[in-house]
Short mmCIF file of N, CA and C in Angstrom, two decimals:
data_model
loop_
_atom_site.label_atom_id
_atom_site.label_comp_id
_atom_site.label_asym_id
_atom_site.label_seq_id
_atom_site.Cartn_x
_atom_site.Cartn_y
_atom_site.Cartn_z
N MET A 73 -0.07 17.37 -1.95
CA MET A 73 -0.34 18.72 -1.50
C MET A 73 -0.98 19.55 -2.61
N GLN A 74 -0.70 19.20 -3.84
CA GLN A 74 -1.32 19.93 -4.95
C GLN A 74 -2.83 19.86 -4.84
N ASN A 75 -3.36 18.72 -4.43
CA ASN A 75 -4.81 18.57 -4.29
C ASN A 75 -5.38 19.54 -3.26
N MET A 76 -4.63 19.82 -2.21
CA MET A 76 -5.10 20.77 -1.20
C MET A 76 -5.23 22.16 -1.81
N GLN A 77 -4.31 22.50 -2.71
CA GLN A 77 -4.32 23.81 -3.32
C GLN A 77 -5.42 23.94 -4.36
N ASP A 78 -5.93 22.83 -4.84
CA ASP A 78 -6.98 22.86 -5.86
C ASP A 78 -8.36 22.98 -5.25
N ASP A 79 -8.45 23.29 -3.97
CA ASP A 79 -9.71 23.48 -3.27
C ASP A 79 -10.60 22.24 -3.28
N LEU A 80 -9.99 21.06 -3.24
CA LEU A 80 -10.77 19.84 -3.10
C LEU A 80 -11.24 19.73 -1.67
N PRO A 81 -12.40 19.11 -1.45
CA PRO A 81 -12.80 18.84 -0.07
C PRO A 81 -11.72 18.00 0.61
N ALA A 82 -11.54 18.19 1.90
CA ALA A 82 -10.47 17.53 2.65
C ALA A 82 -10.47 16.03 2.47
N GLU A 83 -11.65 15.40 2.50
CA GLU A 83 -11.72 13.95 2.38
C GLU A 83 -11.18 13.49 1.03
N GLN A 84 -11.52 14.19 -0.04
CA GLN A 84 -11.04 13.83 -1.37
C GLN A 84 -9.53 14.05 -1.48
N ALA A 85 -9.05 15.14 -0.90
CA ALA A 85 -7.62 15.43 -0.96
C ALA A 85 -6.82 14.37 -0.21
N LEU A 86 -7.31 13.97 0.96
CA LEU A 86 -6.61 12.93 1.73
C LEU A 86 -6.64 11.59 1.01
N LYS A 87 -7.76 11.29 0.37
CA LYS A 87 -7.84 10.05 -0.38
C LYS A 87 -6.84 10.08 -1.53
N ALA A 88 -6.72 11.21 -2.19
CA ALA A 88 -5.76 11.35 -3.28
C ALA A 88 -4.33 11.19 -2.76
N CYS A 89 -4.08 11.59 -1.54
CA CYS A 89 -2.74 11.45 -0.95
C CYS A 89 -2.35 9.99 -0.79
N SER A 90 -3.33 9.10 -0.83
CA SER A 90 -3.00 7.68 -0.68
C SER A 90 -2.06 7.21 -1.78
N LEU A 91 -2.10 7.85 -2.93
CA LEU A 91 -1.21 7.48 -4.01
C LEU A 91 0.25 7.68 -3.60
N VAL A 92 0.52 8.76 -2.92
CA VAL A 92 1.88 9.02 -2.43
C VAL A 92 2.28 7.93 -1.45
N HIS A 93 1.39 7.59 -0.54
CA HIS A 93 1.65 6.53 0.44
C HIS A 93 1.88 5.20 -0.28
N PHE A 94 1.06 4.91 -1.27
CA PHE A 94 1.16 3.67 -2.04
C PHE A 94 2.54 3.55 -2.68
N HIS A 95 3.00 4.63 -3.30
CA HIS A 95 4.31 4.60 -3.97
C HIS A 95 5.45 4.63 -2.97
N ALA A 96 5.33 5.43 -1.92
CA ALA A 96 6.41 5.54 -0.92
C ALA A 96 6.68 4.21 -0.23
N ASN A 97 5.65 3.41 -0.07
CA ASN A 97 5.80 2.11 0.58
C ASN A 97 6.04 0.98 -0.42
N ARG A 98 6.28 1.36 -1.68
CA ARG A 98 6.58 0.39 -2.73
C ARG A 98 5.55 -0.74 -2.77
N MET A 99 4.28 -0.35 -2.71
CA MET A 99 3.19 -1.32 -2.67
C MET A 99 3.11 -2.16 -3.94
N GLU A 100 3.42 -1.58 -5.09
CA GLU A 100 3.38 -2.37 -6.32
C GLU A 100 4.34 -3.55 -6.22
N GLU A 101 5.51 -3.30 -5.67
CA GLU A 101 6.51 -4.36 -5.50
C GLU A 101 6.02 -5.39 -4.48
N LEU A 102 5.46 -4.92 -3.39
CA LEU A 102 4.96 -5.81 -2.34
C LEU A 102 3.79 -6.66 -2.83
N LEU A 103 2.91 -6.05 -3.62
CA LEU A 103 1.70 -6.75 -4.07
C LEU A 103 1.91 -7.58 -5.33
N ALA A 104 3.01 -7.38 -6.03
CA ALA A 104 3.24 -8.08 -7.30
C ALA A 104 3.02 -9.59 -7.20
N PRO A 105 3.52 -10.26 -6.15
CA PRO A 105 3.30 -11.72 -6.09
C PRO A 105 1.82 -12.09 -5.91
N LEU A 106 0.99 -11.14 -5.49
CA LEU A 106 -0.42 -11.43 -5.24
C LEU A 106 -1.32 -11.05 -6.41
N LYS A 107 -0.74 -10.48 -7.45
CA LYS A 107 -1.54 -10.04 -8.59
C LYS A 107 -2.31 -11.24 -9.15
N GLY A 108 -3.62 -11.12 -9.21
CA GLY A 108 -4.49 -12.20 -9.68
C GLY A 108 -4.87 -13.19 -8.60
N ASP A 109 -4.37 -13.01 -7.37
CA ASP A 109 -4.63 -13.93 -6.25
C ASP A 109 -5.45 -13.20 -5.19
N LEU A 110 -6.77 -13.11 -5.41
CA LEU A 110 -7.62 -12.37 -4.48
C LEU A 110 -7.59 -12.96 -3.08
N ASP A 111 -7.62 -14.28 -2.96
CA ASP A 111 -7.59 -14.91 -1.64
C ASP A 111 -6.31 -14.53 -0.88
N GLY A 112 -5.19 -14.59 -1.57
CA GLY A 112 -3.93 -14.20 -0.94
C GLY A 112 -3.94 -12.75 -0.52
N PHE A 113 -4.47 -11.90 -1.37
CA PHE A 113 -4.53 -10.48 -1.07
C PHE A 113 -5.42 -10.21 0.14
N LEU A 114 -6.53 -10.91 0.25
CA LEU A 114 -7.46 -10.67 1.35
C LEU A 114 -6.86 -11.03 2.70
N HIS A 115 -5.85 -11.87 2.71
CA HIS A 115 -5.17 -12.17 3.97
C HIS A 115 -4.44 -10.95 4.51
N LEU A 116 -4.29 -9.91 3.68
CA LEU A 116 -3.61 -8.69 4.13
C LEU A 116 -4.42 -7.91 5.14
N CYS A 117 -5.65 -8.32 5.44
CA CYS A 117 -6.40 -7.64 6.51
C CYS A 117 -5.57 -7.62 7.79
N ASN A 118 -4.86 -8.71 8.05
CA ASN A 118 -4.03 -8.76 9.26
C ASN A 118 -2.86 -7.80 9.17
N CYS A 119 -2.36 -7.59 7.97
CA CYS A 119 -1.31 -6.60 7.78
C CYS A 119 -1.84 -5.21 8.10
N SER A 120 -3.02 -4.90 7.59
CA SER A 120 -3.57 -3.58 7.83
C SER A 120 -4.04 -3.43 9.28
N GLU A 121 -4.28 -4.55 9.96
CA GLU A 121 -4.58 -4.50 11.40
C GLU A 121 -3.39 -3.86 12.13
N GLY A 122 -2.19 -4.31 11.80
CA GLY A 122 -0.99 -3.73 12.41
C GLY A 122 -0.79 -2.28 11.99
N PHE A 123 -1.13 -1.97 10.75
CA PHE A 123 -1.00 -0.60 10.27
C PHE A 123 -1.95 0.31 11.04
N ALA A 124 -3.18 -0.16 11.28
CA ALA A 124 -4.15 0.62 12.05
C ALA A 124 -3.63 0.87 13.46
N GLU A 125 -3.04 -0.15 14.06
CA GLU A 125 -2.46 0.02 15.41
C GLU A 125 -1.40 1.11 15.40
N ARG A 126 -0.53 1.08 14.41
CA ARG A 126 0.53 2.08 14.35
C ARG A 126 -0.01 3.48 14.14
N MET A 127 -1.01 3.62 13.26
CA MET A 127 -1.58 4.96 13.02
C MET A 127 -2.23 5.51 14.27
N PHE A 128 -3.10 4.72 14.90
CA PHE A 128 -3.79 5.21 16.09
C PHE A 128 -2.82 5.44 17.24
N SER A 129 -1.82 4.58 17.39
CA SER A 129 -0.81 4.76 18.44
C SER A 129 -0.05 6.06 18.23
N TYR A 130 0.26 6.35 16.99
CA TYR A 130 0.99 7.58 16.68
C TYR A 130 0.13 8.80 17.00
N ILE A 131 -1.10 8.80 16.55
CA ILE A 131 -1.99 9.95 16.76
C ILE A 131 -2.25 10.17 18.24
N LEU A 132 -2.46 9.09 18.98
CA LEU A 132 -2.79 9.20 20.40
C LEU A 132 -1.57 9.24 21.30
N ASN A 133 -0.40 9.02 20.70
CA ASN A 133 0.85 9.02 21.45
C ASN A 133 0.85 8.00 22.60
N ARG A 134 0.24 6.85 22.34
CA ARG A 134 0.25 5.75 23.31
C ARG A 134 -0.14 4.47 22.57
N PRO A 135 0.23 3.34 23.13
CA PRO A 135 -0.08 2.08 22.45
C PRO A 135 -1.59 1.81 22.40
N VAL A 136 -2.04 1.28 21.29
CA VAL A 136 -3.41 0.82 21.14
C VAL A 136 -3.35 -0.57 20.54
N ARG A 137 -4.46 -1.27 20.54
CA ARG A 137 -4.54 -2.60 19.94
C ARG A 137 -5.67 -2.60 18.94
N ALA A 138 -5.43 -3.18 17.80
CA ALA A 138 -6.46 -3.29 16.76
C ALA A 138 -6.73 -4.77 16.51
N THR A 139 -7.97 -5.08 16.20
CA THR A 139 -8.38 -6.44 15.90
C THR A 139 -9.28 -6.42 14.68
N VAL A 140 -9.05 -7.33 13.76
CA VAL A 140 -9.94 -7.49 12.62
C VAL A 140 -11.23 -8.11 13.14
N ILE A 141 -12.35 -7.41 12.95
CA ILE A 141 -13.64 -7.97 13.40
C ILE A 141 -14.49 -8.42 12.22
N ALA A 142 -14.12 -8.02 11.02
CA ALA A 142 -14.82 -8.47 9.81
C ALA A 142 -13.82 -8.40 8.66
N SER A 143 -13.91 -9.36 7.77
CA SER A 143 -13.05 -9.33 6.59
C SER A 143 -13.75 -10.03 5.43
N ILE A 144 -13.37 -9.63 4.25
CA ILE A 144 -13.94 -10.24 3.05
C ILE A 144 -13.61 -11.72 3.03
N LEU A 145 -12.41 -12.06 3.48
CA LEU A 145 -11.99 -13.46 3.50
C LEU A 145 -12.91 -14.30 4.38
N ARG A 146 -13.47 -13.69 5.40
CA ARG A 146 -14.39 -14.40 6.30
C ARG A 146 -15.83 -14.36 5.80
N GLY A 147 -16.03 -13.79 4.63
CA GLY A 147 -17.37 -13.73 4.07
C GLY A 147 -18.09 -12.41 4.29
N ASP A 148 -17.43 -11.45 4.92
CA ASP A 148 -18.04 -10.14 5.14
C ASP A 148 -17.91 -9.28 3.89
N LYS A 149 -18.65 -8.18 3.84
CA LYS A 149 -18.62 -7.30 2.67
C LYS A 149 -17.41 -6.38 2.66
N SER A 150 -16.77 -6.21 3.83
CA SER A 150 -15.60 -5.34 3.91
C SER A 150 -14.77 -5.72 5.13
N CYS A 151 -13.60 -5.14 5.20
CA CYS A 151 -12.76 -5.32 6.38
C CYS A 151 -13.13 -4.24 7.40
N LYS A 152 -13.28 -4.66 8.64
CA LYS A 152 -13.58 -3.72 9.73
C LYS A 152 -12.66 -4.05 10.89
N TYR A 153 -12.27 -3.02 11.60
CA TYR A 153 -11.34 -3.18 12.71
C TYR A 153 -11.93 -2.58 13.97
N GLU A 154 -11.61 -3.18 15.08
CA GLU A 154 -11.95 -2.61 16.38
C GLU A 154 -10.65 -2.11 16.97
N ILE A 155 -10.65 -0.85 17.41
CA ILE A 155 -9.47 -0.23 17.97
C ILE A 155 -9.67 -0.10 19.47
N PHE A 156 -8.79 -0.72 20.23
CA PHE A 156 -8.85 -0.66 21.69
C PHE A 156 -7.90 0.42 22.18
N LEU A 157 -8.45 1.47 22.76
CA LEU A 157 -7.64 2.61 23.19
C LEU A 157 -7.00 2.37 24.52
#
């Protein structure tokens, strides 16, 4: 919230808030076994697929389905998801 008070653009402030999310979900502990294992880490696209479903379901107040349509592990440049409303 401090970032919001510093007159940062909304996108930058929200990105900065990811640090709170990272720590609140104990991501360092979760990711520790994957440190140095890029292939193992890239398999987390499926984890974030479920996270995307939960976020969109929450915002829309109804179930949605997310599917990984591109991932670095599959040779793509980034992870991309398709959200079925």
